[in-house]
XYZ file of C-alpha atoms in Angstrom:
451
model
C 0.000 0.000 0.000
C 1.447 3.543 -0.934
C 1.725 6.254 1.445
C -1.368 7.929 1.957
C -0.929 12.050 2.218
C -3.654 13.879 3.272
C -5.612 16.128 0.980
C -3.742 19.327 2.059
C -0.082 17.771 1.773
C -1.265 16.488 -1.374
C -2.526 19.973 -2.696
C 0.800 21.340 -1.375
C 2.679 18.732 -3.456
C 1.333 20.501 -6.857
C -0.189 23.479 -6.193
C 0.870 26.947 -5.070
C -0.914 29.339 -3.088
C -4.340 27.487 -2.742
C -7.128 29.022 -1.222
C -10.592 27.230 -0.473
C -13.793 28.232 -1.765
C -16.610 29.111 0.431
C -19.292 26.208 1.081
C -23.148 26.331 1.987
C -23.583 25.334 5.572
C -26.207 22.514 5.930
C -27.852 21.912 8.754
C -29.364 18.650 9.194
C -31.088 16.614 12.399
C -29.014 14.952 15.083
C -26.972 12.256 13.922
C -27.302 13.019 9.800
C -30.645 12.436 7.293
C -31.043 8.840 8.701
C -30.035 9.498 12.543
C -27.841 7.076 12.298
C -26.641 6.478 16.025
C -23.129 7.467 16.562
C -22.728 9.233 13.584
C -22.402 13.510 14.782
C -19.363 11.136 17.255
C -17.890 9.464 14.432
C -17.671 12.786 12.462
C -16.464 14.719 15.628
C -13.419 11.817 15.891
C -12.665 11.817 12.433
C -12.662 16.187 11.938
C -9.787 15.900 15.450
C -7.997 13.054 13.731
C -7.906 15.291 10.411
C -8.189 18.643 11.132
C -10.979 19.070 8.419
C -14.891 18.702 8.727
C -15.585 17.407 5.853
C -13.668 14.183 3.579
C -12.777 17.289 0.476
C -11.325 19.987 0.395
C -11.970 22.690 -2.434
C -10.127 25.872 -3.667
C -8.234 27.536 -6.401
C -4.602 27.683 -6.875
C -1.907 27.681 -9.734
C -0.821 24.803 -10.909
C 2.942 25.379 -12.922
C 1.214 28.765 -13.825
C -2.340 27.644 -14.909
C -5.243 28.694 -12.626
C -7.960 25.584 -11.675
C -10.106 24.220 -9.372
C -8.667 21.818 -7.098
C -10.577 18.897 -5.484
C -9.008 16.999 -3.332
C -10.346 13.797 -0.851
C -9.048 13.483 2.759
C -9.282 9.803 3.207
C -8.846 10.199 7.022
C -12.500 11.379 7.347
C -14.584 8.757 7.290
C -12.828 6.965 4.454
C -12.904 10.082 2.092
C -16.698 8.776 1.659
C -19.153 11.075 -0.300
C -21.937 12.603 2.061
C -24.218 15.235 1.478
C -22.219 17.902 2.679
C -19.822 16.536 0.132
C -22.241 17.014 -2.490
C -22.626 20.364 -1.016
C -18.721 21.356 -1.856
C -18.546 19.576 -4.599
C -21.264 21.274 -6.426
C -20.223 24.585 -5.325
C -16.692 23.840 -6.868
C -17.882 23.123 -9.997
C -19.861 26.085 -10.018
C -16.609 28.009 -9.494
C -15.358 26.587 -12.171
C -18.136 27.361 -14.745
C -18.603 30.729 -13.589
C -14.951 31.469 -13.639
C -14.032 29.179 -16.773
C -11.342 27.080 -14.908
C -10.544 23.480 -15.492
C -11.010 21.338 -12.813
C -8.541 18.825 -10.943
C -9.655 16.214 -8.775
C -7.224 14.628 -6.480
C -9.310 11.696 -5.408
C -9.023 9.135 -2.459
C -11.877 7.777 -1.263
C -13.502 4.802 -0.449
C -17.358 5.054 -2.002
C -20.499 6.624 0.047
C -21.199 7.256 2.734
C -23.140 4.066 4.726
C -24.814 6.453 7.629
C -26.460 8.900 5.188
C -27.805 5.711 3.367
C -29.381 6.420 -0.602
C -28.752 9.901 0.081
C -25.213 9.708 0.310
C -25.592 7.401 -2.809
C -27.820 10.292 -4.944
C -25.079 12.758 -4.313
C -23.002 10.943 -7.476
C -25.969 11.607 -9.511
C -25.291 15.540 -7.954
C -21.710 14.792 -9.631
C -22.799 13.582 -12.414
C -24.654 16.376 -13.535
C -21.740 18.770 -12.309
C -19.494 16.992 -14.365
C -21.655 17.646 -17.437
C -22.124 21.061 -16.894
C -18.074 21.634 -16.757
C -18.027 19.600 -19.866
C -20.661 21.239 -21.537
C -19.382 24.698 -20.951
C -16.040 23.837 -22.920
C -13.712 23.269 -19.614
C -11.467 20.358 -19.295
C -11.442 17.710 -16.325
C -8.363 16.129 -14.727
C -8.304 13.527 -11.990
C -5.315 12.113 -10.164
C -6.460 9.017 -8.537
C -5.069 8.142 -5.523
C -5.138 5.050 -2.276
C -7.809 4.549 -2.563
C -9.990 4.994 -5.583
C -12.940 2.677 -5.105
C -16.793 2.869 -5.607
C -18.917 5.743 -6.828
C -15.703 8.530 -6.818
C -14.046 5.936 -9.300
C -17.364 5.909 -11.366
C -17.956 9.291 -11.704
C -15.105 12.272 -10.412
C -12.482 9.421 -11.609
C -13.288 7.432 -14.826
C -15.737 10.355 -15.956
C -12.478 12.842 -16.160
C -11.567 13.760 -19.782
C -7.921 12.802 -18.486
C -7.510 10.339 -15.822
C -3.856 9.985 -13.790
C -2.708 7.738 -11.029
C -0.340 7.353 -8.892
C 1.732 3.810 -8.395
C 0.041 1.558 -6.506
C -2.925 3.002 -5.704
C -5.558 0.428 -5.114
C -8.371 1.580 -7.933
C -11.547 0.078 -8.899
C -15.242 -0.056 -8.564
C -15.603 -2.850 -6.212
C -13.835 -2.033 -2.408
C -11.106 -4.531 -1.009
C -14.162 -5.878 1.507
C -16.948 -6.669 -1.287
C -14.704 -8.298 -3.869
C -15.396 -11.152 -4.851
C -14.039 -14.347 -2.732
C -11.103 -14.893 -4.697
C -10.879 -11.803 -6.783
C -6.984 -11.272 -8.118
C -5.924 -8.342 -6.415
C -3.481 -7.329 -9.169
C -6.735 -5.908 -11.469
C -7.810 -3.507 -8.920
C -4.886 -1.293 -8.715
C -3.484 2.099 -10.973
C -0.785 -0.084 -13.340
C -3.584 -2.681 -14.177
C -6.488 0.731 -14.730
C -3.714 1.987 -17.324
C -2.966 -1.393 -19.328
C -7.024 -1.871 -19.826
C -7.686 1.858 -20.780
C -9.411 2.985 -18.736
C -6.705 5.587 -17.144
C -4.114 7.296 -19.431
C -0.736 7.022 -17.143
C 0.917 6.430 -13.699
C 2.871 9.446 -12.299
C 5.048 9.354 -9.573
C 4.588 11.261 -7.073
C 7.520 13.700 -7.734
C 6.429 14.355 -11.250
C 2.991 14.778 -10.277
C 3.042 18.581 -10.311
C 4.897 19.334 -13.879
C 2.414 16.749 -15.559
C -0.403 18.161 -14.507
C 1.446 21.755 -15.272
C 1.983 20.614 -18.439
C -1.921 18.833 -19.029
C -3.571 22.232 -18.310
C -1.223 24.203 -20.084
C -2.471 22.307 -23.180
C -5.877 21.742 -22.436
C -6.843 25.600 -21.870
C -5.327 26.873 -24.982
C -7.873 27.232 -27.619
C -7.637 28.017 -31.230
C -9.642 28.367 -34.478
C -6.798 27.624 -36.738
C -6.301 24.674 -38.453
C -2.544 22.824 -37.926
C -0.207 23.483 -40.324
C 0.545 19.609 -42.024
C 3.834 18.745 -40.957
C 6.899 19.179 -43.436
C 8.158 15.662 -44.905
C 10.899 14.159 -43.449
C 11.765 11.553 -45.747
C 11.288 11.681 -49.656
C 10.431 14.641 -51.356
C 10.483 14.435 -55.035
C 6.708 12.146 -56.046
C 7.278 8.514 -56.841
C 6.938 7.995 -60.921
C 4.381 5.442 -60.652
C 1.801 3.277 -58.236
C 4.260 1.003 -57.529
C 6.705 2.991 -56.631
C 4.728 4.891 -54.286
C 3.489 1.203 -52.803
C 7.224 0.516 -52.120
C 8.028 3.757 -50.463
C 5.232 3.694 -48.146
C 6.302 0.125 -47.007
C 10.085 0.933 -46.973
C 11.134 0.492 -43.489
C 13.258 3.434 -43.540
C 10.798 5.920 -44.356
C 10.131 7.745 -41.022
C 7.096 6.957 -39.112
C 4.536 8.982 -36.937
C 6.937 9.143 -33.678
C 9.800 11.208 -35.813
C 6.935 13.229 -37.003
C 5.571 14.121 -33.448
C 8.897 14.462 -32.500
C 9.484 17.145 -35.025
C 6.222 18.655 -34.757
C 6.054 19.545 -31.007
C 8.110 21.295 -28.570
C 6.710 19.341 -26.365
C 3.244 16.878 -25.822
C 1.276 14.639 -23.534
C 0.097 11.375 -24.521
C -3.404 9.476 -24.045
C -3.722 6.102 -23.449
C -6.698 3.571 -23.700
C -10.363 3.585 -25.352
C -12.163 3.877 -21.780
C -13.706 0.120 -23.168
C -10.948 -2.044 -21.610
C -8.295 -1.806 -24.757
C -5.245 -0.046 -25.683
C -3.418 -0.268 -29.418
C 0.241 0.760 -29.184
C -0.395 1.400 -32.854
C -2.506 4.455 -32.135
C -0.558 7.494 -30.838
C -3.055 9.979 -29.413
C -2.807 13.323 -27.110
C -1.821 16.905 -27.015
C 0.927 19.121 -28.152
C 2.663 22.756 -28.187
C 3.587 23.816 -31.575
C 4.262 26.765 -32.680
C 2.971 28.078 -29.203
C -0.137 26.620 -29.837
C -2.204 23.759 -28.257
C -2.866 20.841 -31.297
C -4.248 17.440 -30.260
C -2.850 14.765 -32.597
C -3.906 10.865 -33.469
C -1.467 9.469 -35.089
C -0.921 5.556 -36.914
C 2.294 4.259 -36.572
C 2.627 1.665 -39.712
C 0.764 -1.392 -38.037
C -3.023 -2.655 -38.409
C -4.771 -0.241 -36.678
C -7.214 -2.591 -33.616
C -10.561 -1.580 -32.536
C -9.271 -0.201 -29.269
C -6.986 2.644 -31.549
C -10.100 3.848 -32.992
C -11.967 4.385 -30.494
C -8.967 6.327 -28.606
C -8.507 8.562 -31.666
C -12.220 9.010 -31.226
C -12.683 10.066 -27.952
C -9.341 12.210 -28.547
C -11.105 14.198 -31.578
C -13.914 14.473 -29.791
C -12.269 16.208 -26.642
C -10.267 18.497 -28.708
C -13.357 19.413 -30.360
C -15.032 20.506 -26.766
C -12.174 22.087 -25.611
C -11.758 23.936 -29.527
C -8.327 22.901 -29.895
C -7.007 21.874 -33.719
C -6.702 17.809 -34.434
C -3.856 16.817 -36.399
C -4.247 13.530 -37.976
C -1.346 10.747 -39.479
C -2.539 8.284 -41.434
C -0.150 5.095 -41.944
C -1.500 1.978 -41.717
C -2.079 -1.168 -44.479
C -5.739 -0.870 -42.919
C -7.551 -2.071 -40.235
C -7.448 -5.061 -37.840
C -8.862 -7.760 -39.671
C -8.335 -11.036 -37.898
C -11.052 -12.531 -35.527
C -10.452 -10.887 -32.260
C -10.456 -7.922 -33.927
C -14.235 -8.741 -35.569
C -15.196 -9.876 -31.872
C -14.411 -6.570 -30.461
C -16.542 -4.026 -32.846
C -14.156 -3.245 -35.528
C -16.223 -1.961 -37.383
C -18.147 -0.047 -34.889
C -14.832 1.473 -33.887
C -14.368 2.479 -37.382
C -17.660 3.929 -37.690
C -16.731 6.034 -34.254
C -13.924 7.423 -36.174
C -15.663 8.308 -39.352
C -18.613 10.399 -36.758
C -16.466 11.941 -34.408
C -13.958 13.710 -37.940
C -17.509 14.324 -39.589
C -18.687 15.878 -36.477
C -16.089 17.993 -35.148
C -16.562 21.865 -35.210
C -12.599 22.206 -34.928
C -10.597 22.584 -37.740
C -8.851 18.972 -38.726
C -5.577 18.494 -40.551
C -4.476 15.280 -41.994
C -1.107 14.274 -43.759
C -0.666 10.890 -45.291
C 2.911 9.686 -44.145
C 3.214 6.319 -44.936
C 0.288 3.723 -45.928
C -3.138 4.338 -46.732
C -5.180 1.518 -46.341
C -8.734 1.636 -46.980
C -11.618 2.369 -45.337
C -9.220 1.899 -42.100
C -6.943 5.060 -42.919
C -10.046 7.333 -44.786
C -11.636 7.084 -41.081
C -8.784 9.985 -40.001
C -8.454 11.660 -42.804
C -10.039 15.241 -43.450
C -12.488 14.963 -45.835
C -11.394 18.975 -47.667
C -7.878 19.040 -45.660
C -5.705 16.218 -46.498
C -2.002 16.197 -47.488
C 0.240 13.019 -48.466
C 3.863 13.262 -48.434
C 6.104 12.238 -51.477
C 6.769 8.873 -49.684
C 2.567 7.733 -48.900
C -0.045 5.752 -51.047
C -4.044 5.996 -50.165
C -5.789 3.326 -52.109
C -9.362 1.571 -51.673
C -7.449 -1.710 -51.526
C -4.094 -2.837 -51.255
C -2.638 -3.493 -54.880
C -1.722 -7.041 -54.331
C -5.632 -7.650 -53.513
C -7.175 -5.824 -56.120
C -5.430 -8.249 -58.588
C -6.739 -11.510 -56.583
C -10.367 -9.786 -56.506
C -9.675 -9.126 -60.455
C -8.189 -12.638 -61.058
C -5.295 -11.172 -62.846
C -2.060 -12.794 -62.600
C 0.314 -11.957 -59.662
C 2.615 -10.514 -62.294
C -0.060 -7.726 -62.424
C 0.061 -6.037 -59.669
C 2.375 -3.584 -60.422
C 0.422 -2.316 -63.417
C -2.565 -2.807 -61.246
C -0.901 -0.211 -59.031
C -1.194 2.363 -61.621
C -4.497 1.935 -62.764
C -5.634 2.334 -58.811
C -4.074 6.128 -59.211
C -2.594 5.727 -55.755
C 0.341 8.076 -55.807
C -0.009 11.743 -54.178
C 0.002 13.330 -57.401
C -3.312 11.057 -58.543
C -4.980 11.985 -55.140
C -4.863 15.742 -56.115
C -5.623 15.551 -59.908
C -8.601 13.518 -58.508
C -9.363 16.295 -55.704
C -8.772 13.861 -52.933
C -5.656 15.050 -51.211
C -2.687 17.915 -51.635
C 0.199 18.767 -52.068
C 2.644 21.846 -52.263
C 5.324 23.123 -53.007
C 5.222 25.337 -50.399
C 5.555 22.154 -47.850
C 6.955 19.721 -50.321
C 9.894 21.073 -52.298
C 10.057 19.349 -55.839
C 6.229 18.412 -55.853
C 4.966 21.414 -57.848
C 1.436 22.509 -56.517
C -1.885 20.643 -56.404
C -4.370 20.789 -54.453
C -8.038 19.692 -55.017
């Protein structure tokens, strides 16, 4: 078990200069709504144990220069269990936020609701809830650090409901508490590490880095913009392949640089995603946020592989935060197409796709796209921008790979290369057919064409 820090050490480890919000005073009967004997003695006990009369603690500060609203659970009181006072505070913080247009952080420990306060304890996550969609509604982003522990109704709703979701190592996370597991239960899938690998939080930070991460997350989640990217100069070829085939081998060429040199050379400096919040990850999805220029961009990116139901549907939720938060989507598209074995059938493909093809269609922010490697049917069109895509010298987009257009034909294998050609697959073909661009502008030796 980690060491626990209370929720002002904790706020001291990444904040500066905090200073709590006013709550609304509730007065209720002896001994809470359900007069639960004992209880005014067991919250006496736990506010001299704690110093605090209530299990959160809410207030502004900076965090690495950005202004928020900070949340944060003492698990001393009573567990860090949600009452109706903590309702109360919570609803008032998120209020704050709205009215002041701050991005909230919520530095959670706690260990569900409240038992003495009964279903009203329990209806104060619906209270959340609702809070939660007004933030999100109103355009501002949500950030929670999960910490020992994360269990219950916080986990369902401040926690896995945050548009970015951190944890620390170790900390014991899940819906179901240590003491209502099942008999048996393998204690290794209720904790941060095993939250990350199934997708349903983005990273583990430790403790020390805590502070510049989330720095860095709300630098790039409160910076706005109504520009579109600029594509990315190439960084491998740059004079257009001469025919289909040639473009087919350059796109598969294992030196031709691939997304991470590209998001290297794009950003100064970026945060990554992680996970479809459906209990998959696809290392061959690269999705988050990034400074260039001095400008916030999110990116999704394909890295070369067949992309699996769990990378669409990260891209997805990525474009469609960017395009709440109005910040410009970037889009690489490399990949020979989409997941196409079994598993990949059993776990939505092509509802994943679909998600994809919605959330691009959808989105109100501008979108960029630039064609680096691969373009694989209906698996790579998903990301692309239907009137702002760009292919590099090195990249092919084709409705099917050459090799099995000529088995669908029932041409000779010896045909593929000419089969190439009559695809029109090559950059050049994409913007004579008013498909894609390129420039000369970006693309030295390509001559002009755009669609």
């Amino acid at each position: 078990m980690p060491d626990r820090l209370s929720a002002r050490a904790t706020l001291a480890l990444v904040t500066d200069e905090f200073a709590e919000l006013p709550h609304p005073a509730r007065r209720s009967g002896p001994d809470g709504p359900l007069a639960w004997q004992g209880y005014d003695a067991s919250r006496a006990r736990a506010a001299d144990r704690t110093g605090e009369d209530e299990s959160v603690v809410c207030g502004t500060a900076r965090v690495e220069g950005t202004e928020a609203v900070l949340i944060a659970f003492e698990f001393g009181f009573l567990g860090g269990s949600l009452g109706e006072r903590t309702g109360d505070r919570l609803q008032a913080a998120y209020t704050h936020a709205r009215d002041h247009r701050l991005p909230v952080v919520a530095l959670i420990a706690t260990g569900g609701s409240r038992m003495q306060e009964g279903m009203v304890a329990l209806a104060q996550l619906q209270r959340v809830a609702r809070q939660s969609v007004l933030v999100r509604e109103a355009g501002l982003a949500q950030l929670a650090v999960l910490r020992d522990p994360t269990t219950g109704g916080g986990w369902a709703t401040l926690g896995a409901g945050a548009d970015v979701v951190l944890a620390l190592p170790g900390a014991q996370v899940g819906f179901a508490g240590s003491r209502v597991r099942p008999a048996g239960a393998d204690p290794a899938a209720y904790t941060a590490e095993a939250q990350v690998a199934a997708g349903a939080a983005d990273a583990v930070v430790h403790p020390g880095e805590l502070r510049r991460t989330l720095g860095r997350w709300l630098r790039l989640l409160t910076g706005p913009s109504a520009e579109p990217a600029p594509p990315p100069r190439p960084l491998g070829a740059t004079v257009l392949p001469a025919s289909g085939w040639e473009a087919v081998l350059r796109a598969r060429s294992p030196q031709r640089p691939r997304a991470q040199e590209y998001l290297d050379a794009y950003f100064t400096e970026r945060a990554a995603i992680g996970g479809d919040r459906c209990g998959g990850t696809d290392d061959g999805m690269l999705c988050g946020f990034g400074a260039h220029a001095g400008r916030t961009v999110a990116y999704a990116a394909q890295t070369g592989t067949a992309t699996r139901p769990a990378g669409y549907r990260t891209a997805a939720r990525l474009i469609r935060l960017a395009d709440r938060l109005g910040i410009p989507v970037l889009t690489l598209v490399d990949t020979p197409g989409a997941a196409s074995d079994a598993e990949a059938e059993r776990q939505g493909a092509g509802a994943a796709i679909a998600d994809v093809f919605g959330a691009v269609a959808a989105a109100r922010t501008p979108v960029t796209t630039l064609v680096i490697g691969e373009g694989g049917s209906g698996g790579a069109l998903a990301l692309a921008a239907p009137d702002n895509t760009w292919a590099t010298p090195d990249s092919y987009f084709s409705v099917i790979a050459p090799e099995l257009a000529t088995a669908i034909l029932k041409r000779p294998p010896e045909e593929v290369q000419s089969t190439a050609g009559q695809l029109r697959i090559r950059p050049q073909d994409l913007a004579e057919l008013g498909l894609a661009r390129t420039s000369e502008r970006l693309f030295p030796g390509t001559g002009d064409r755009r669609p």
